[in-house]
Short mmCIF file of C-alpha atoms in Angstrom, two decimals:
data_model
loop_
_atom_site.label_atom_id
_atom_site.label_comp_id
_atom_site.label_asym_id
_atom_site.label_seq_id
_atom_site.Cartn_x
_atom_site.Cartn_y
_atom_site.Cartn_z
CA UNK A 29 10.44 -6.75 14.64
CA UNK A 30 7.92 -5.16 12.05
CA UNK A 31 6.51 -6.75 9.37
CA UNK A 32 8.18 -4.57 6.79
CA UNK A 33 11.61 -5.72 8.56
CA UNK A 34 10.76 -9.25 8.50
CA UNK A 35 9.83 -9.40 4.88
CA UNK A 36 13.13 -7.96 4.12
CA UNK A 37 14.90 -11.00 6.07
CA UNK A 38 12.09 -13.83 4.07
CA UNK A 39 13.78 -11.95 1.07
CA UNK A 40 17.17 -12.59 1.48
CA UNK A 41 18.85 -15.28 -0.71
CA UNK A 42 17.36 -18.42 -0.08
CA UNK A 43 14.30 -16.80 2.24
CA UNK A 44 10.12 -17.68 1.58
CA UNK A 45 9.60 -14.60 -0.09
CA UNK A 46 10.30 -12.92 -3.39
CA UNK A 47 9.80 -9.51 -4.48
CA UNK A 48 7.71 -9.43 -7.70
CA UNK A 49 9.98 -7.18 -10.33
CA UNK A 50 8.21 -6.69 -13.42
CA UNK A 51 10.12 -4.98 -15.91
CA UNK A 52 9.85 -1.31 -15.66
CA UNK A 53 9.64 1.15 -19.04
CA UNK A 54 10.41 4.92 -19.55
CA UNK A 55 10.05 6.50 -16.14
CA UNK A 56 8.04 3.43 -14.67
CA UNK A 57 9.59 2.89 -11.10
CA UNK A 58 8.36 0.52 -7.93
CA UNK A 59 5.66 3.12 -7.01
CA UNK A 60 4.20 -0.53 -4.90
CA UNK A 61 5.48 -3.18 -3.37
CA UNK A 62 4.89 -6.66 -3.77
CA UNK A 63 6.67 -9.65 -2.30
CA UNK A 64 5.61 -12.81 -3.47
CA UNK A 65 5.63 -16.49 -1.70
CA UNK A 66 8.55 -17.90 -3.49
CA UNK A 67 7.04 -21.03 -4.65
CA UNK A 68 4.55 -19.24 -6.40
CA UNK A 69 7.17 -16.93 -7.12
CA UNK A 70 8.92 -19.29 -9.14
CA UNK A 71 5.76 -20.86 -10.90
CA UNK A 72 4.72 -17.66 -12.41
CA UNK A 73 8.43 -17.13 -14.05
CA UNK A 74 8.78 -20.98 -14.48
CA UNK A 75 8.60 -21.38 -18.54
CA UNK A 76 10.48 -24.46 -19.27
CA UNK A 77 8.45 -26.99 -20.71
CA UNK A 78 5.33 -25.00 -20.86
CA UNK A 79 2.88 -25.20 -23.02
CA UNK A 80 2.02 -22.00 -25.22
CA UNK A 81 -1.02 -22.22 -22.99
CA UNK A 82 0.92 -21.66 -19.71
CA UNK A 83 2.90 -19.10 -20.96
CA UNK A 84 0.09 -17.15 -22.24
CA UNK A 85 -1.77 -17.12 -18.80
CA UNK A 86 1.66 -16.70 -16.93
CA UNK A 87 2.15 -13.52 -19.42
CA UNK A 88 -0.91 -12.16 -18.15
CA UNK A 89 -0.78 -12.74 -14.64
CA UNK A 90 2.83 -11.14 -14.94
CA UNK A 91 1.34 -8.21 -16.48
CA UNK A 92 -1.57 -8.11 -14.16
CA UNK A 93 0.61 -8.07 -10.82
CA UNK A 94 2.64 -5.32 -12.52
CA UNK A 95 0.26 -2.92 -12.44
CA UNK A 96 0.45 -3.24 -8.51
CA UNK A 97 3.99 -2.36 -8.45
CA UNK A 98 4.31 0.68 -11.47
CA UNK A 99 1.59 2.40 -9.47
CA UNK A 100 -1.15 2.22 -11.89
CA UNK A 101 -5.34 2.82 -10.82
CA UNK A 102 -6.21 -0.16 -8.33
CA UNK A 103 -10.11 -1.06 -7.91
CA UNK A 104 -11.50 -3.00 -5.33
CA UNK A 105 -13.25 -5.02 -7.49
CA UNK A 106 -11.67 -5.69 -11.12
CA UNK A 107 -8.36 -5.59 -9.81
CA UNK A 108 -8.24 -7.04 -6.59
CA UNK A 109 -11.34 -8.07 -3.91
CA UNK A 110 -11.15 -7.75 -0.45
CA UNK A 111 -12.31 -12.09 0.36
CA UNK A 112 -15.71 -12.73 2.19
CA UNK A 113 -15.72 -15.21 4.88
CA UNK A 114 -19.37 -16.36 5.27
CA UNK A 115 -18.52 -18.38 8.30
CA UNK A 116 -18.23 -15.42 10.23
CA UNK A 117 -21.41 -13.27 8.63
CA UNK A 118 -20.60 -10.21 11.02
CA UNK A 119 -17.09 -10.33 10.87
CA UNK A 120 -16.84 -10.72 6.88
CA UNK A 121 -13.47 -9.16 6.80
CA UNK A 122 -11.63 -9.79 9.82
CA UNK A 123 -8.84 -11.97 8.51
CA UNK A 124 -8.00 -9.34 5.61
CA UNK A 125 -7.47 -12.00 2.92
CA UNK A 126 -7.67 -10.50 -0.76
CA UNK A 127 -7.82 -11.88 -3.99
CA UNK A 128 -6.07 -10.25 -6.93
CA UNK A 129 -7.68 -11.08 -10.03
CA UNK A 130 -6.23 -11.11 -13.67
CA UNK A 131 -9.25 -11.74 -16.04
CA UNK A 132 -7.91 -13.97 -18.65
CA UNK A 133 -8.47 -17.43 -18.90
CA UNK A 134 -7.36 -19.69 -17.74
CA UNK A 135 -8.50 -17.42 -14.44
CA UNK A 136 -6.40 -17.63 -11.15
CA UNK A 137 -6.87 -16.39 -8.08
CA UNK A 138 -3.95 -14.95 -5.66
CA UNK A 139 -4.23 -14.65 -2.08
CA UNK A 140 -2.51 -12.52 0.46
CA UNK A 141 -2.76 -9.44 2.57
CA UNK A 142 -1.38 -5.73 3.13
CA UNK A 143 1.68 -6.19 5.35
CA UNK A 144 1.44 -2.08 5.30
CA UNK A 145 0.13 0.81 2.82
CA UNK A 146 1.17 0.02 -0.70
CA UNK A 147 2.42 -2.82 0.47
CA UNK A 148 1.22 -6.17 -0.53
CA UNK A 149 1.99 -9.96 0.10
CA UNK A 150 1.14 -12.53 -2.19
CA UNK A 151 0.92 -16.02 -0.62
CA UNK A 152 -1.40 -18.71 -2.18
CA UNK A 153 -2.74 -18.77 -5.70
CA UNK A 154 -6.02 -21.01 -6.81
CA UNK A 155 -8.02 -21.54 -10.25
CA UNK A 156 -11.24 -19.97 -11.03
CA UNK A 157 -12.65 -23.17 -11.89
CA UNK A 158 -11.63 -24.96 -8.59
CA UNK A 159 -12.92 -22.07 -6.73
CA UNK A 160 -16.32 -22.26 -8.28
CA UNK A 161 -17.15 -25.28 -6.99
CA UNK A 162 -18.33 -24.25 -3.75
CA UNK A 163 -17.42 -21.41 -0.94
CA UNK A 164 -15.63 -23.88 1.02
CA UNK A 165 -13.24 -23.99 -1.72
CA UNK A 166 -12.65 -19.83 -1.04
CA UNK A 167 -12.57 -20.43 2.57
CA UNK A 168 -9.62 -22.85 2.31
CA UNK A 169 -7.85 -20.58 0.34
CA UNK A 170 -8.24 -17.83 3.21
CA UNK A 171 -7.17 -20.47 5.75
CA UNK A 172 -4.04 -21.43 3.70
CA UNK A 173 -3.43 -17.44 3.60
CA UNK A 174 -3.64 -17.05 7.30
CA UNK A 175 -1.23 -20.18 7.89
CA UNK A 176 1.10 -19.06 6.05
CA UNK A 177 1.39 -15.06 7.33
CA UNK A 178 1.26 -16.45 10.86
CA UNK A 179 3.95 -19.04 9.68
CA UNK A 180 5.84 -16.21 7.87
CA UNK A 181 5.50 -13.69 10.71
CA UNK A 182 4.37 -14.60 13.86
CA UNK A 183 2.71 -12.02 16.55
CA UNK A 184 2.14 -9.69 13.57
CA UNK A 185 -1.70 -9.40 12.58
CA UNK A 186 -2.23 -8.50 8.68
CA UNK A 187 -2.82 -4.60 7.76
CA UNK A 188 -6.37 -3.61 7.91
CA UNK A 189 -8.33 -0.52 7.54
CA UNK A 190 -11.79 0.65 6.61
CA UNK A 191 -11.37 2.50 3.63
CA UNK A 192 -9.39 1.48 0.29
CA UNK A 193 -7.31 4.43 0.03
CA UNK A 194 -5.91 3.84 3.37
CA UNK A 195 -4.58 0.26 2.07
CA UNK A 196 -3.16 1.41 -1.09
CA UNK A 197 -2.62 4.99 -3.62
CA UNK A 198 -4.36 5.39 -6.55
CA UNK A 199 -7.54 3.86 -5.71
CA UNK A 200 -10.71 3.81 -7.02
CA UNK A 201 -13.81 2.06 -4.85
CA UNK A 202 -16.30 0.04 -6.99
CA UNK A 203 -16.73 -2.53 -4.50
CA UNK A 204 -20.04 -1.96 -2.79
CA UNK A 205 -20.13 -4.15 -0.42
CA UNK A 206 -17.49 -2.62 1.77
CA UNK B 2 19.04 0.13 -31.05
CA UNK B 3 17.08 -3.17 -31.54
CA UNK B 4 18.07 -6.02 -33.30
CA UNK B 5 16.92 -8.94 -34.60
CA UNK B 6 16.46 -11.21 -31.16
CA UNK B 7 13.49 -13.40 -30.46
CA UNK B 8 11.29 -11.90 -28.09
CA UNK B 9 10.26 -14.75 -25.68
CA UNK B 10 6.88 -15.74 -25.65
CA UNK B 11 6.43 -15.39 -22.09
CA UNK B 12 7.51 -11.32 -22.60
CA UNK B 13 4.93 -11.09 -25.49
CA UNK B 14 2.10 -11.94 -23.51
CA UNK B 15 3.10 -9.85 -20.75
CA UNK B 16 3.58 -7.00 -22.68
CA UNK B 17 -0.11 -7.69 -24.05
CA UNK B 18 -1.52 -8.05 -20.57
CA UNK B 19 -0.26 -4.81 -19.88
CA UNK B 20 -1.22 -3.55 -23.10
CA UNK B 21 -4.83 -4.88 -22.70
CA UNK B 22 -5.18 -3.25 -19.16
CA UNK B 23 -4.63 0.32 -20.81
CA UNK B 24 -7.02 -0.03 -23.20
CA UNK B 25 -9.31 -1.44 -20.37
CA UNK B 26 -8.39 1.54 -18.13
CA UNK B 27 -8.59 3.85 -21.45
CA UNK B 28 -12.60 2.81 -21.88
CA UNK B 29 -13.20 2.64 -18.50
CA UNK B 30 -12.31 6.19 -18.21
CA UNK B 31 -14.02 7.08 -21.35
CA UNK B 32 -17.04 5.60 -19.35
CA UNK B 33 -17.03 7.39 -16.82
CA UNK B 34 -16.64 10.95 -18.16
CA UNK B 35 -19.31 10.49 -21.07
CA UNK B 36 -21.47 10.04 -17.69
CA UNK B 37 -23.50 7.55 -19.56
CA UNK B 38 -25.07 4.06 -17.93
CA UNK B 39 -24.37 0.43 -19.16
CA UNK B 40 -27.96 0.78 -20.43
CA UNK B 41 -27.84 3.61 -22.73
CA UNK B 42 -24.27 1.74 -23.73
CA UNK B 43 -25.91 -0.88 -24.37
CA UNK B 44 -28.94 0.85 -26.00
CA UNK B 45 -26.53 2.44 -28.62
CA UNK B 46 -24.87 -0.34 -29.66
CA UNK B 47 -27.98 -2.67 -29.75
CA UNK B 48 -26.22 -5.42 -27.51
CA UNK B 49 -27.36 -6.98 -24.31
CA UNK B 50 -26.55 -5.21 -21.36
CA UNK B 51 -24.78 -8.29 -19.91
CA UNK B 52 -22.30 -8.15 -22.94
CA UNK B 53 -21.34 -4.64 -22.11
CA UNK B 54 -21.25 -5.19 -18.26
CA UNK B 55 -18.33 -8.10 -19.38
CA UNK B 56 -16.93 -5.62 -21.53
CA UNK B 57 -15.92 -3.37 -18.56
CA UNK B 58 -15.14 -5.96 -16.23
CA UNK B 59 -12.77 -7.21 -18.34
CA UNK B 60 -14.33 -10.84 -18.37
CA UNK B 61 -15.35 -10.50 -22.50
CA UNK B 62 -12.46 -10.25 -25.05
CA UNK B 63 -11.89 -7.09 -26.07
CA UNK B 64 -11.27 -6.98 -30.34
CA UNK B 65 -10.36 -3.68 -32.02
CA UNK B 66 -13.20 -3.62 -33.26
CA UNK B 67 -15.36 -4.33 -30.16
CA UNK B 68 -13.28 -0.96 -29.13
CA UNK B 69 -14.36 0.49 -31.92
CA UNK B 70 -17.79 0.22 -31.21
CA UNK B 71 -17.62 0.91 -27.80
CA UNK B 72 -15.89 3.79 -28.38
CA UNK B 73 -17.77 5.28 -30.68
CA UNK B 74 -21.17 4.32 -28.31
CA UNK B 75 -19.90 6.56 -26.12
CA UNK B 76 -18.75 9.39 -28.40
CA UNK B 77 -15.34 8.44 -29.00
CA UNK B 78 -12.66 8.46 -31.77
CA UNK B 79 -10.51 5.63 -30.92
CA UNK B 80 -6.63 6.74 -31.06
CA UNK B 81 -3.93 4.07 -31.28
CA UNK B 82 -0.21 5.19 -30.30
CA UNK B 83 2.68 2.74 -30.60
CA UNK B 84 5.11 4.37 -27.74
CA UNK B 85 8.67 3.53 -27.79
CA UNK B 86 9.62 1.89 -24.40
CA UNK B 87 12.04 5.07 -23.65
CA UNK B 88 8.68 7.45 -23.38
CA UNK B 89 6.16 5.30 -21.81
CA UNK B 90 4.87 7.28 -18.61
CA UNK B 91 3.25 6.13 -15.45
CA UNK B 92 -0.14 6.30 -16.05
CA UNK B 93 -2.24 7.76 -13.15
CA UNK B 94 -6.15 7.57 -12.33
CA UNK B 95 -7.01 10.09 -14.55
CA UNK B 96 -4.50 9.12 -17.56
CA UNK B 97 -2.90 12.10 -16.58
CA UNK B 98 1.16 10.72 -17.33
CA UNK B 99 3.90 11.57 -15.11
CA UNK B 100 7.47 13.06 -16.69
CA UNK B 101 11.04 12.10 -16.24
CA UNK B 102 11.02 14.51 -12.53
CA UNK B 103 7.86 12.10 -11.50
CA UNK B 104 5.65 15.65 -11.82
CA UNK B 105 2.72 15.24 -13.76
CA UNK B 106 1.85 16.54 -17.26
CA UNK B 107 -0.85 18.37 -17.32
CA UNK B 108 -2.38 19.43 -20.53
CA UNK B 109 -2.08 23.00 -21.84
CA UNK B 110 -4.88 25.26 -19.91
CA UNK B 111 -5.00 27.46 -22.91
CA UNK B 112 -5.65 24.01 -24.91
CA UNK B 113 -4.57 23.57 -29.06
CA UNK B 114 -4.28 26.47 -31.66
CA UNK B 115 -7.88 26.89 -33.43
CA UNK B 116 -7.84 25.09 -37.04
CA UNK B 117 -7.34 27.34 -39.74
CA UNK B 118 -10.94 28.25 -41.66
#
């Protein structure tokens, strides 16, 4: 079964993913896809009994994911960063972890991977501030990621290529490291 | 036609996110046709280059008139539009918008009418 296939079926009533549907203006369609781990799914819609604070970061990382999905210029590098693992120094990308990035404080961090072109899966989310603390905190993150898309599809490796344009349209490389 | 319903806070702030990437994108853009560095940015506007580098990266909080100033460091007159939710376009890379047939709207070859003397 392909990955695409088997996201449909964790999308299903009831299933561990969600599809992220911001809400679409004038002529805005789903130019991307993005399914989302429900959990955090349901934390960035959750608003009851948050603060003004919550909402206001929630807002933004609602509007930030959004972007993703109406099509809108990606970057490598204010938008979204491909993860380095610096356990593996010559293999810095091999697990295809990214972290999408909305800029507002407080700053999160979301973690997933392409399942295909334009296609993206959102899976573990972490603050800035925790992350900071040391690179062992980023390396967890892209060993909760892993977990959970060999939980969510096992046998299927994540979508990788060399070049940005081949994971997603309208892209723009800033990222010089890649 | 709208009435008088509370907007939920949650929508505001989304709608601002989105509304803060474009004029992100907008300067970014701006940036990178006036084919100027952060330096000479920074230069003109007699700020730290550090300050401008958050500027673009979207780390520093962008005020209208930080835009302003930007703008206007790299040659710019800043234009605000309030579009109804009906018209707003995709935007692409280039800020070229799409139409209703999802083909893009490309501006006039023959450009504007010269001003009357």
């Amino acid at each position: 079964m392909s990955t695409v296939l088997m996201i449909r079926v964790h999308e299903q009533p009831g299933g561990q993913l969600c599809r992220f549907k911001p809400k679409l203006r004038g002529d805005e369609t789903e130019v991307r896809k993005l399914s989302v781990y429900r959990e955090l799914h349901d934390w960035i819609y959750a608003e009851a009994g948050a603060s003004d604070a919550s909402m206001e970061a929630k807002g933004h990382v609602r509007g930030h994911l959004g972007q993703f999905v109406r099509g809108e210029l990606i970057d490598d590098y204010y938008f979204m960063k491909r993860v380095e693992d610096r356990r593996f120094p010559m293999a810095m990308f091999s697990h295809g972890i990214w972290a999408i990035g909305p800029r507002f404080n407080p700053q999160y961090r979301f973690f997933g991977a392409f399942a295909t072109y334009d296609w993206f899966v959102t899976l573990n989310k972490q603050s800035r501030d925790a992350l900071e603390q040391s690179e062992a905190c980023w390396h967890a993150e892209i060993d909760t990621s892993t977990k959970l898309w060999s939980d969510l599809f096992p046998g299927r490796p994540v979508f990788i290529r060399d070049a940005l344009g081949d994971f997603v349209s309208n892209a723009e490389k800033l990222d010089a490291r890649w | 036609m709208l009435v008088g319903k509370a907007l939920s806070k949650g929508d505001l702030w989304e709608e601002y996110s989105i509304n803060l990437h474009g004029a992100y994108e907008a300067m970014r853009r701006a940036f990178r046709q006036s084919a100027l560095t952060q330096d000479a940015v920074a230069e003109r506007l007699d700020a730290d280059k550090s300050l401008i580098s958050r500027r673009f990266n979207g780390s520093e909080n962008l005020t209208f008139k930080t835009l302003s100033f930007m703008a206007s460091a790299m040659g710019c007159r800043l234009t605000v539009l309030f579009t109804p939710y009906k018209d707003v376009r995709r935007r692409s890379a280039d800020g070229v918008t799409f139409g209703a047939d999802n083909t893009a709207q490309v501006p006039d070859p023959i450009g504007p009418l010269p001003r009357a003397a």
